XYZ file of C-alpha atoms in Angstrom:
650
model
C 105.161 -37.066 99.534
C 101.606 -37.515 98.267
C 100.338 -36.104 95.008
C 98.135 -33.081 95.763
C 95.076 -34.754 94.264
C 95.423 -37.942 96.320
C 93.241 -38.046 99.436
C 93.589 -39.868 102.686
C 90.795 -42.229 101.685
C 92.805 -43.395 98.653
C 96.419 -43.356 99.820
C 97.578 -45.569 96.993
C 95.894 -43.605 94.172
C 98.067 -42.110 91.459
C 97.325 -39.407 88.890
C 97.254 -42.012 86.169
C 94.725 -44.115 88.089
C 92.485 -41.092 88.727
C 92.550 -40.151 85.069
C 91.669 -43.693 84.071
C 88.795 -43.732 86.583
C 87.383 -40.575 85.058
C 87.669 -41.979 81.562
C 85.760 -45.042 82.715
C 82.956 -43.173 84.620
C 82.232 -40.240 82.313
C 80.564 -42.154 79.415
C 78.114 -43.710 81.834
C 77.273 -40.336 83.328
C 76.793 -38.895 79.844
C 74.390 -41.700 78.937
C 72.506 -41.330 82.212
C 72.075 -37.583 81.692
C 70.788 -37.978 78.133
C 68.351 -40.702 79.174
C 67.109 -38.630 82.099
C 66.450 -35.661 79.803
C 64.627 -37.857 77.294
C 62.534 -39.469 80.032
C 61.571 -36.059 81.392
C 60.470 -34.938 77.923
C 58.463 -38.140 77.461
C 56.637 -37.819 80.792
C 55.807 -34.129 80.376
C 54.599 -34.595 76.808
C 52.539 -37.642 77.759
C 50.919 -35.633 80.544
C 49.803 -33.019 78.093
C 52.293 -30.524 76.703
C 54.854 -30.719 73.924
C 56.405 -27.360 74.827
C 56.660 -28.255 78.506
C 58.150 -31.628 77.538
C 60.849 -30.030 75.389
C 61.607 -27.238 77.857
C 61.696 -29.604 80.835
C 63.881 -32.139 79.026
C 66.342 -29.471 77.939
C 66.332 -27.938 81.415
C 67.217 -31.298 82.971
C 69.948 -31.784 80.385
C 71.472 -28.339 80.937
C 71.414 -28.558 84.735
C 72.853 -32.069 84.763
C 75.627 -31.190 82.316
C 76.465 -28.086 84.293
C 76.705 -30.134 87.464
C 78.864 -32.772 85.778
C 81.107 -30.091 84.308
C 81.616 -28.569 87.748
C 82.585 -31.965 89.130
C 85.120 -32.536 86.379
C 86.618 -29.079 86.832
C 86.821 -29.492 90.582
C 87.916 -33.106 91.129
C 88.023 -34.400 94.660
C 89.048 -37.989 94.049
C 89.939 -38.043 90.392
C 92.041 -36.056 88.041
C 91.083 -34.302 84.856
C 89.996 -36.601 82.066
C 91.313 -36.524 78.576
C 88.688 -35.705 75.969
C 86.160 -34.248 78.457
C 85.096 -31.535 76.022
C 84.322 -34.121 73.391
C 82.301 -36.123 75.872
C 80.347 -33.038 76.938
C 79.558 -32.344 73.296
C 78.438 -35.952 72.898
C 76.311 -35.653 76.033
C 74.716 -32.436 74.802
C 73.918 -33.718 71.342
C 72.737 -37.054 72.642
C 70.607 -35.405 75.283
C 68.990 -33.085 72.760
C 68.299 -36.051 70.514
C 66.745 -38.016 73.343
C 64.653 -34.999 74.343
C 63.255 -35.001 70.817
C 62.740 -38.750 70.878
C 61.115 -38.581 74.299
C 58.796 -35.801 73.162
C 57.753 -37.731 70.065
C 57.223 -40.931 72.032
C 55.239 -39.072 74.674
C 52.939 -37.603 72.068
C 52.567 -40.954 70.293
C 51.718 -42.706 73.565
C 49.191 -40.011 74.464
C 47.511 -40.230 71.060
C 47.464 -44.025 71.159
C 45.422 -43.987 74.374
C 42.803 -41.586 72.988
C 39.726 -42.888 71.170
C 39.314 -42.469 67.427
C 37.820 -38.956 67.538
C 36.216 -39.105 64.095
C 34.650 -42.501 64.822
C 33.152 -41.141 68.056
C 31.564 -38.253 66.161
C 30.383 -40.564 63.367
C 28.532 -42.675 65.931
C 26.864 -39.622 67.479
C 25.837 -38.342 64.026
C 24.294 -41.707 63.202
C 22.336 -41.594 66.448
C 21.006 -38.118 65.626
C 19.949 -39.089 62.120
C 19.569 -37.111 58.903
C 16.920 -34.628 60.029
C 18.858 -33.307 63.001
C 22.210 -33.484 61.236
C 20.796 -31.256 58.504
C 19.914 -28.631 61.120
C 23.372 -28.896 62.688
C 25.166 -28.768 59.345
C 23.380 -25.538 58.405
C 25.208 -23.773 61.245
C 28.797 -24.680 60.349
C 30.679 -21.600 59.178
C 34.467 -21.709 58.923
C 34.845 -18.002 59.757
C 32.422 -17.754 62.649
C 31.573 -21.039 64.379
C 32.925 -22.039 67.755
C 35.409 -24.902 67.648
C 33.148 -27.300 69.569
C 29.391 -27.593 69.040
C 27.500 -28.846 72.106
C 24.279 -30.722 71.398
C 22.588 -31.164 74.744
C 20.666 -34.348 75.423
C 16.868 -33.817 75.197
C 15.394 -31.572 77.895
C 18.793 -30.639 79.298
C 19.520 -26.939 79.651
C 22.814 -25.031 79.601
C 23.359 -22.551 82.391
C 25.326 -19.374 82.251
C 28.166 -19.082 84.763
C 26.329 -16.693 87.082
C 23.336 -19.041 87.105
C 25.492 -22.038 87.986
C 26.873 -20.147 90.964
C 23.393 -19.416 92.360
C 21.242 -22.452 91.563
C 18.417 -23.441 93.869
C 15.864 -26.306 93.808
C 13.680 -26.254 90.685
C 15.470 -23.148 89.495
C 13.312 -21.844 86.616
C 16.133 -20.238 84.625
C 16.756 -22.095 81.383
C 18.439 -21.790 78.006
C 17.112 -23.076 74.661
C 20.421 -23.256 72.771
C 19.717 -26.735 71.423
C 18.409 -28.534 68.334
C 15.356 -30.585 69.334
C 11.975 -30.331 67.635
C 10.266 -28.939 70.727
C 12.513 -25.908 70.166
C 12.444 -25.916 66.363
C 8.682 -26.057 65.702
C 7.281 -22.551 65.261
C 4.040 -20.949 64.066
C 4.116 -19.312 60.638
C 1.153 -17.584 59.037
C 0.855 -15.124 56.146
C -2.158 -12.841 56.431
C -3.335 -10.103 54.075
C -7.008 -9.656 53.199
C -7.217 -8.788 49.516
C -3.528 -9.646 48.965
C -2.809 -13.187 50.224
C -5.088 -16.135 49.574
C -5.903 -18.175 52.702
C -4.943 -21.827 52.985
C -3.327 -24.517 55.084
C -0.122 -26.462 54.465
C 1.746 -29.340 56.109
C 4.802 -29.011 53.878
C 8.093 -28.517 55.715
C 9.232 -24.886 55.623
C 11.665 -22.754 57.604
C 12.386 -19.150 58.445
C 14.705 -19.043 55.423
C 11.631 -19.254 53.175
C 10.286 -15.880 54.332
C 12.655 -13.506 52.498
C 12.281 -15.056 49.014
C 8.500 -15.172 49.475
C 8.408 -11.488 50.399
C 10.698 -10.663 47.473
C 8.221 -12.202 45.033
C 5.300 -10.563 46.812
C 6.731 -7.047 46.401
C 7.918 -7.657 42.841
C 11.654 -7.804 43.489
C 12.988 -9.824 40.553
C 16.666 -9.549 41.449
C 16.533 -11.764 44.518
C 19.808 -13.792 44.584
C 19.513 -17.328 43.318
C 22.110 -18.752 45.719
C 20.045 -18.355 48.906
C 19.060 -21.553 50.691
C 15.461 -20.586 51.314
C 13.266 -21.533 48.392
C 10.088 -19.670 49.316
C 6.853 -20.819 50.918
C 5.153 -23.563 48.891
C 1.534 -23.072 47.919
C 1.733 -19.342 48.590
C -0.912 -17.645 46.426
C -1.818 -13.996 46.023
C -4.621 -12.027 44.423
C -2.106 -10.259 42.199
C -2.272 -7.040 44.205
C 1.069 -5.645 45.417
C 0.914 -4.578 49.081
C 1.963 -1.110 50.159
C 3.636 -2.486 53.277
C 4.842 -5.895 54.407
C 5.062 -6.338 58.183
C 6.931 -9.200 59.865
C 5.796 -9.824 63.442
C 7.840 -12.212 65.621
C 6.897 -13.737 68.966
C 10.392 -14.146 70.416
C 10.375 -17.536 72.121
C 6.809 -18.216 70.973
C 7.350 -21.674 69.472
C 4.686 -24.347 69.389
C 5.670 -25.945 72.689
C 4.942 -22.594 74.365
C 1.650 -22.140 72.478
C 0.609 -25.638 73.531
C 1.479 -24.842 77.146
C -0.836 -21.778 77.081
C -3.492 -22.684 74.479
C -6.010 -19.951 75.366
C -3.603 -17.010 75.552
C -3.181 -16.223 71.835
C -6.668 -15.709 70.342
C -5.520 -13.120 67.780
C -2.795 -15.392 66.422
C -5.306 -18.253 66.283
C -7.684 -16.119 64.225
C -4.944 -15.271 61.725
C -4.131 -18.971 61.435
C -7.746 -19.682 60.546
C -8.079 -16.795 58.104
C -4.589 -16.593 56.571
C -2.178 -18.929 54.826
C -0.969 -21.152 57.652
C 2.158 -23.336 57.555
C 1.835 -25.912 60.316
C 5.129 -27.702 59.641
C 7.454 -24.715 60.049
C 10.859 -24.881 61.735
C 13.469 -22.378 62.812
C 15.671 -24.331 60.424
C 19.125 -24.537 62.010
C 21.079 -25.194 65.185
C 21.123 -23.665 67.738
C 17.522 -22.484 68.042
C 18.392 -19.007 69.321
C 17.397 -15.443 68.531
C 20.480 -14.105 66.750
C 20.653 -16.975 64.246
C 16.916 -17.017 63.554
C 16.515 -13.297 62.928
C 19.397 -13.196 60.468
C 17.773 -16.158 58.705
C 14.505 -14.197 58.464
C 16.321 -11.215 56.977
C 18.570 -13.029 54.505
C 16.736 -16.193 53.456
C 19.832 -18.192 54.402
C 21.141 -20.208 57.330
C 24.129 -19.426 59.601
C 26.606 -21.277 57.397
C 25.901 -18.578 54.769
C 24.850 -15.449 56.679
C 27.517 -15.925 59.374
C 25.502 -15.236 62.534
C 26.155 -18.632 64.110
C 24.986 -17.634 67.573
C 24.966 -14.762 70.014
C 28.746 -15.059 69.878
C 30.888 -15.318 66.771
C 34.564 -15.883 66.075
C 36.448 -12.799 64.998
C 39.892 -13.945 63.923
C 41.556 -15.479 66.955
C 38.982 -14.342 69.507
C 35.284 -14.789 70.245
C 32.989 -11.796 70.710
C 29.319 -10.848 70.754
C 27.600 -10.705 67.390
C 26.998 -7.112 66.229
C 29.345 -5.876 68.991
C 27.866 -3.326 71.432
C 24.196 -2.232 71.621
C 23.995 1.421 70.656
C 27.140 1.007 68.570
C 25.991 -2.028 66.630
C 27.802 -3.211 63.525
C 25.529 -4.896 60.945
C 28.530 -5.900 58.824
C 28.710 -9.081 60.896
C 26.035 -10.385 58.490
C 28.005 -11.827 55.587
C 25.300 -11.499 52.902
C 22.857 -8.628 52.238
C 19.343 -8.863 53.631
C 16.172 -8.383 51.624
C 15.945 -4.898 53.162
C 19.462 -4.077 51.977
C 18.802 -5.186 48.423
C 15.311 -3.721 48.183
C 16.276 -0.310 49.581
C 19.318 -0.080 47.305
C 17.241 -1.035 44.273
C 14.254 1.246 44.909
C 14.914 3.618 47.817
C 11.839 2.170 49.523
C 11.276 2.647 53.250
C 12.661 -0.151 55.440
C 12.836 -0.420 59.219
C 12.997 -2.619 62.277
C 11.530 -2.242 65.768
C 13.028 -4.675 68.286
C 14.200 -5.022 71.848
C 17.770 -6.327 71.571
C 20.696 -5.974 69.234
C 20.117 -9.535 67.959
C 16.897 -8.445 66.261
C 18.705 -6.234 63.750
C 19.500 -9.377 61.749
C 16.142 -8.980 60.006
C 17.112 -5.526 58.722
C 20.878 -5.758 58.262
C 22.255 -2.417 57.127
C 18.916 -1.385 55.684
C 20.667 -0.440 52.449
C 23.798 1.557 51.709
C 22.301 5.063 51.477
C 23.268 6.874 54.685
C 22.376 10.463 53.802
C 20.136 12.459 56.090
C 16.554 11.211 56.278
C 17.468 8.098 54.293
C 18.881 6.500 57.412
C 16.680 3.442 58.004
C 14.729 3.048 61.211
C 16.538 0.569 63.468
C 15.514 0.437 67.121
C 16.346 -1.422 70.318
C 15.323 -0.835 73.950
C 18.108 0.530 76.132
C 17.025 -1.185 79.322
C 20.372 -1.181 81.180
C 20.927 2.499 80.434
C 17.349 3.472 81.149
C 17.171 5.424 77.925
C 14.152 3.750 76.376
C 14.049 3.327 72.605
C 17.382 4.053 70.943
C 18.844 3.579 67.445
C 21.122 0.558 67.093
C 23.865 2.925 65.994
C 23.136 6.638 65.478
C 25.524 6.764 62.526
C 23.624 4.010 60.720
C 20.040 4.041 62.034
C 17.475 6.420 63.471
C 14.373 6.473 65.644
C 11.026 6.812 63.860
C 9.155 10.078 63.945
C 6.889 10.416 66.964
C 8.655 7.737 69.019
C 7.069 7.713 72.516
C 9.321 8.709 75.398
C 9.891 6.937 78.685
C 7.085 8.966 80.243
C 4.625 6.858 78.245
C 6.105 3.642 79.638
C 6.228 5.056 83.150
C 2.535 5.915 82.933
C 1.736 2.388 81.763
C 3.785 0.939 84.613
C 1.854 3.017 87.113
C -1.448 1.569 85.954
C -0.222 -2.046 85.774
C -2.192 -4.219 88.150
C 0.083 -6.746 89.875
C -1.701 -10.091 89.587
C -0.460 -10.966 93.067
C 1.027 -14.330 92.220
C 3.363 -15.737 94.828
C 6.688 -15.699 92.981
C 10.233 -15.768 94.267
C 11.187 -12.940 91.937
C 9.049 -10.041 90.818
C 10.851 -8.714 87.755
C 8.423 -5.915 87.057
C 9.602 -4.128 90.186
C 13.168 -3.829 88.919
C 13.090 -4.299 85.159
C 10.757 -4.039 82.188
C 11.488 -7.278 80.373
C 8.759 -9.501 81.764
C 5.760 -7.261 82.348
C 2.788 -6.440 80.057
C 3.440 -2.658 79.885
C 6.627 -3.227 77.870
C 4.642 -5.050 75.181
C 2.072 -2.240 75.084
C 4.879 0.332 74.942
C 6.329 -1.401 71.892
C 2.843 -1.344 70.401
C 2.841 2.419 70.967
C 6.099 2.692 69.045
C 4.817 0.543 66.179
C 1.657 2.590 65.872
C 3.666 5.833 65.891
C 5.977 4.426 63.212
C 3.119 3.387 60.925
C 1.340 6.708 61.461
C 4.278 9.131 61.110
C 6.763 7.533 58.740
C 6.311 7.598 54.919
C 5.385 3.931 54.936
C 3.503 2.899 51.821
C 4.672 5.862 49.782
C 6.066 4.678 46.464
C 7.457 1.158 46.421
C 6.321 -1.325 49.097
C 7.762 -0.721 52.558
C 9.278 -3.428 54.778
C 8.737 -3.245 58.546
C 10.095 -5.882 60.932
C 9.264 -6.167 64.621
C 10.042 -8.624 67.400
C 8.461 -8.821 70.846
C 11.079 -10.127 73.269
C 8.882 -10.533 76.343
C 7.828 -14.194 75.980
C 11.446 -15.296 75.546
C 12.746 -13.160 78.402
C 10.021 -14.488 80.676
C 10.861 -18.060 79.745
C 14.525 -17.502 80.613
C 13.759 -15.907 83.983
C 10.650 -17.748 85.168
C 10.458 -20.785 82.920
C 7.919 -21.429 80.176
C 5.613 -23.243 82.607
C 5.255 -20.202 84.852
C 1.993 -18.236 84.843
C 4.054 -15.205 83.900
C 4.761 -16.873 80.545
C 1.049 -17.107 79.786
C 0.599 -13.503 80.901
C 3.319 -12.230 78.566
C 2.186 -14.393 75.667
C -1.263 -12.880 76.064
C 0.173 -9.337 76.197
C 2.089 -9.808 72.928
C -0.961 -11.387 71.302
C -2.992 -8.313 72.274
C -0.469 -6.129 70.454
C -0.818 -8.380 67.404
C -4.550 -7.703 67.402
C -3.837 -3.997 67.804
C -1.489 -3.822 64.806
C -3.945 -5.779 62.632
C -6.675 -3.281 63.473
C -4.348 -0.377 62.673
C -3.280 -1.907 59.354
C -6.905 -2.530 58.428
C -7.635 1.153 59.004
C -4.489 2.582 57.434
C -3.963 0.188 54.509
C -7.251 -1.629 53.944
C -6.693 -4.497 51.509
C -3.167 -3.272 50.792
C -0.915 -4.863 53.396
C 0.680 -8.224 54.110
C 1.490 -9.502 57.583
C 3.789 -12.448 58.324
C 3.570 -13.749 61.890
C 6.029 -16.279 63.273
C 8.373 -17.106 66.158
C 12.120 -17.609 66.223
C 12.176 -20.721 68.447
C 10.468 -22.551 71.293
C 11.660 -22.769 74.880
C 13.182 -25.326 77.212
C 10.833 -26.723 79.849
C 12.083 -26.858 83.422
C 14.672 -29.684 83.274
C 13.546 -31.011 86.670
C 10.052 -31.631 85.276
C 11.243 -33.529 82.188
C 14.056 -35.703 83.513
C 16.727 -33.357 82.220
C 19.837 -31.924 83.850
C 21.863 -28.734 83.580
C 25.193 -28.077 81.910
C 27.587 -25.942 83.943
C 30.044 -24.013 81.727
C 32.458 -23.488 84.633
C 32.931 -27.215 85.155
C 32.907 -27.911 81.425
C 35.845 -25.574 80.999
C 37.605 -27.226 83.940
C 37.194 -30.660 82.341
C 38.713 -29.445 79.072
C 41.589 -27.717 80.838
C 42.430 -30.812 82.907
C 42.587 -32.929 79.781
C 44.032 -30.506 77.231
C 45.260 -27.418 79.049
C 48.540 -28.662 80.547
C 50.676 -26.561 78.216
C 51.840 -22.976 78.312
C 48.375 -21.525 77.537
C 44.712 -22.142 78.335
C 42.862 -24.409 75.951
C 39.473 -22.675 76.416
C 38.847 -19.125 75.247
C 35.112 -18.927 75.936
C 32.235 -21.279 76.719
C 28.728 -20.476 75.454
C 25.571 -22.572 75.983
C 25.900 -24.301 72.602
C 29.581 -24.034 71.750
C 33.135 -23.701 73.016
C 35.823 -21.477 71.537
C 39.295 -22.992 71.862
C 42.880 -21.823 71.493
C 44.101 -24.137 68.759
C 47.750 -23.312 69.386
C 47.397 -24.363 73.014
C 45.643 -27.548 71.883
C 48.442 -28.261 69.435
C 50.939 -27.819 72.246
C 48.998 -30.478 74.157
C 49.284 -32.731 71.124
C 45.522 -32.596 70.603
C 42.984 -31.430 68.031
C 39.492 -30.023 68.284
C 38.257 -33.487 67.282
C 39.987 -34.915 70.358
C 38.159 -32.437 72.578
C 34.813 -33.336 71.000
C 35.428 -37.039 71.553
C 36.547 -36.495 75.155
C 33.319 -34.637 76.016
C 30.946 -37.053 74.289
C 30.094 -39.102 77.386
C 30.319 -36.395 80.037
C 27.786 -37.031 82.805
C 25.878 -34.777 85.147
C 27.985 -36.135 88.024
C 31.192 -35.027 86.302
C 29.774 -31.568 85.629
C 28.687 -30.589 89.142
C 30.547 -27.752 90.824
C 31.146 -27.620 94.595
C 29.048 -24.443 94.777
C 25.815 -26.248 93.790
C 23.782 -26.923 96.974
C 22.778 -30.541 97.539
C 19.118 -29.498 97.491
C 19.520 -28.381 93.851
C 21.190 -31.610 92.676
C 19.112 -34.237 90.879
C 20.654 -37.164 92.761
C 18.802 -39.811 90.749
C 20.256 -38.410 87.498
C 23.939 -38.247 88.412
C 24.871 -40.579 85.571
C 22.592 -38.839 83.067
C 24.502 -37.791 79.916
C 24.931 -34.083 79.334
C 25.150 -34.434 75.540
C 23.481 -36.260 72.702
C 26.497 -35.347 70.565
C 29.565 -33.144 70.570
C 31.033 -32.134 67.215
C 34.073 -30.163 66.240
C 33.551 -27.469 63.628
C 36.240 -29.233 61.584
C 34.165 -32.400 61.566
C 30.974 -30.611 60.525
C 32.686 -28.685 57.751
C 34.374 -31.781 56.350
C 31.331 -34.063 56.664
C 28.689 -31.696 55.294
C 27.812 -33.995 52.391
C 27.877 -37.240 54.372
C 24.694 -39.249 54.013
C 23.357 -39.955 57.484
C 20.630 -42.518 58.267
C 17.136 -41.134 58.023
C 15.967 -42.031 61.517
C 16.987 -40.805 64.947
C 17.214 -42.701 68.218
C 15.833 -39.653 70.059
C 12.121 -40.292 69.862
C 11.197 -39.971 73.528
C 7.985 -38.400 74.751
C 7.856 -34.693 74.004
C 11.050 -34.449 71.940
C 8.858 -33.939 68.891
C 5.197 -33.224 69.523
C 4.549 -33.495 65.806
C 2.900 -31.187 63.295
C 0.306 -29.089 65.125
C -3.258 -30.108 64.396
C -5.873 -27.616 63.291
C -7.795 -28.328 66.478
C -5.205 -26.272 68.384
C -6.464 -23.022 66.860
C -9.984 -23.711 65.682
């Protein structure tokens, strides 16, 4: 009679032989299982994720051991083996060990194939040179900066996602979130008959020099000594203290725009001739955008100190819009007090700001800490989406000025606007106010009402800041080379002439007026050999390379920076430096989405680089004191048009 475990295929098998067979085959199976688990961990980690490598390796180990255990417990050709529990324990421990080894080897192999990320960034910094690296370094703030700083190659422009999805040939929509001198060079003139001595200077200055200059002008001796702006050199006064200091900003009115439309700013040209003119003025930091520049005007510092590193800022683990929501704005995003804050707290003097967007409140800040009744400072933006006209940035913190004109005044101006009849694809004035002369005149109405009805000039000197958004908005929508840009530049210049006339009447010989711009604008990339950066495809590139783990690597992509999930990057065995190095040589070809029509693709520029440099915030913060070479390799035509000559305004 056969033993119950002996089959027909093995008629001569005995229980002892079956047991011996199991004892011989089980160690090999144990080794095979452990190796398979380790190999799985290695492959998954090498392909991008430590967590997936560990989980996958352990999953393979558990499933294989479970299967082997079932076979041992239900033998078909062999009997139970002695010591099977011990061998399962050995298999488990060995498998776990090999999973760890495989994970470590996978990460080591992945890292070995990556370039030296710091060396890649060093090379890009050397190419940029000391001048540009100084501008970039001024923006690095450990609390606020995005993890990756994108320095577009000259004349490239970064799209927003909705723009990338609807591009067409010679699309005029552009962004100026870059560092180049055609964006950095701005007009800056101080004008005040009887207060400020006229003159002309070629010394390098920046927007950070405005606040300390104004502090000295109004007699504020407690201006902080740790601010980066040192004041305007050669600035001389008659000794008379002005009753009011007005700051007037052409948003997007940099020198490359003024050069494009040389006859459309006669009032600004006159002030340049008759005031103290600084021809070598820069925005002063990267990126050359509104939010950064206006906070620099207000604080006399750069983003690395005032914290407004762009239109978006990091808030703990997430990225959000600076100042939060229009109408509920939060000025505490500015990390240091503005001149208005300090001056109002010291004297109770009147301070206020008239702007168009929430970004413009950076000039005012809180406007001081006194929030009782009429002591609320004037702080205004235009509620275009809501159709509400002029509104306080936050009704708990700011107020409208007395006599603010209602929407009926703007509507009346719109009714009398004469359409120039240019053949344009879009006609923004039919649907929005941003790019049409009546909005500039309407802001002039508000400024005049503010100067006439508020207690400006009573007691200590008053500080009034204003920004005209129209030139910048028009450049974004139509492009700076469009006739609409010249039209809007002219409209804002007319309002400059209007406010000068009003100041002459109201405060003759007792006012000071500072006129500047926050940045220039990007020419149409198609006309300058540039290409566009698509944030949708940029995110896809990063995710393919570094997003293979349990979470997305990219939190948010802005025109000049990328916010990353560092935990997800760590899971992929990567750092923010690795991401910067991986993007360094990205080409236009690699950044084209399938939704871009062939007619909108610059076929001859497919291998054009998207970036001049890509830096991690870690690199910039740790290399702030590095001495870079003085020269830059980026000296192509138009990158820097040089210090404006006096012939441009005389």
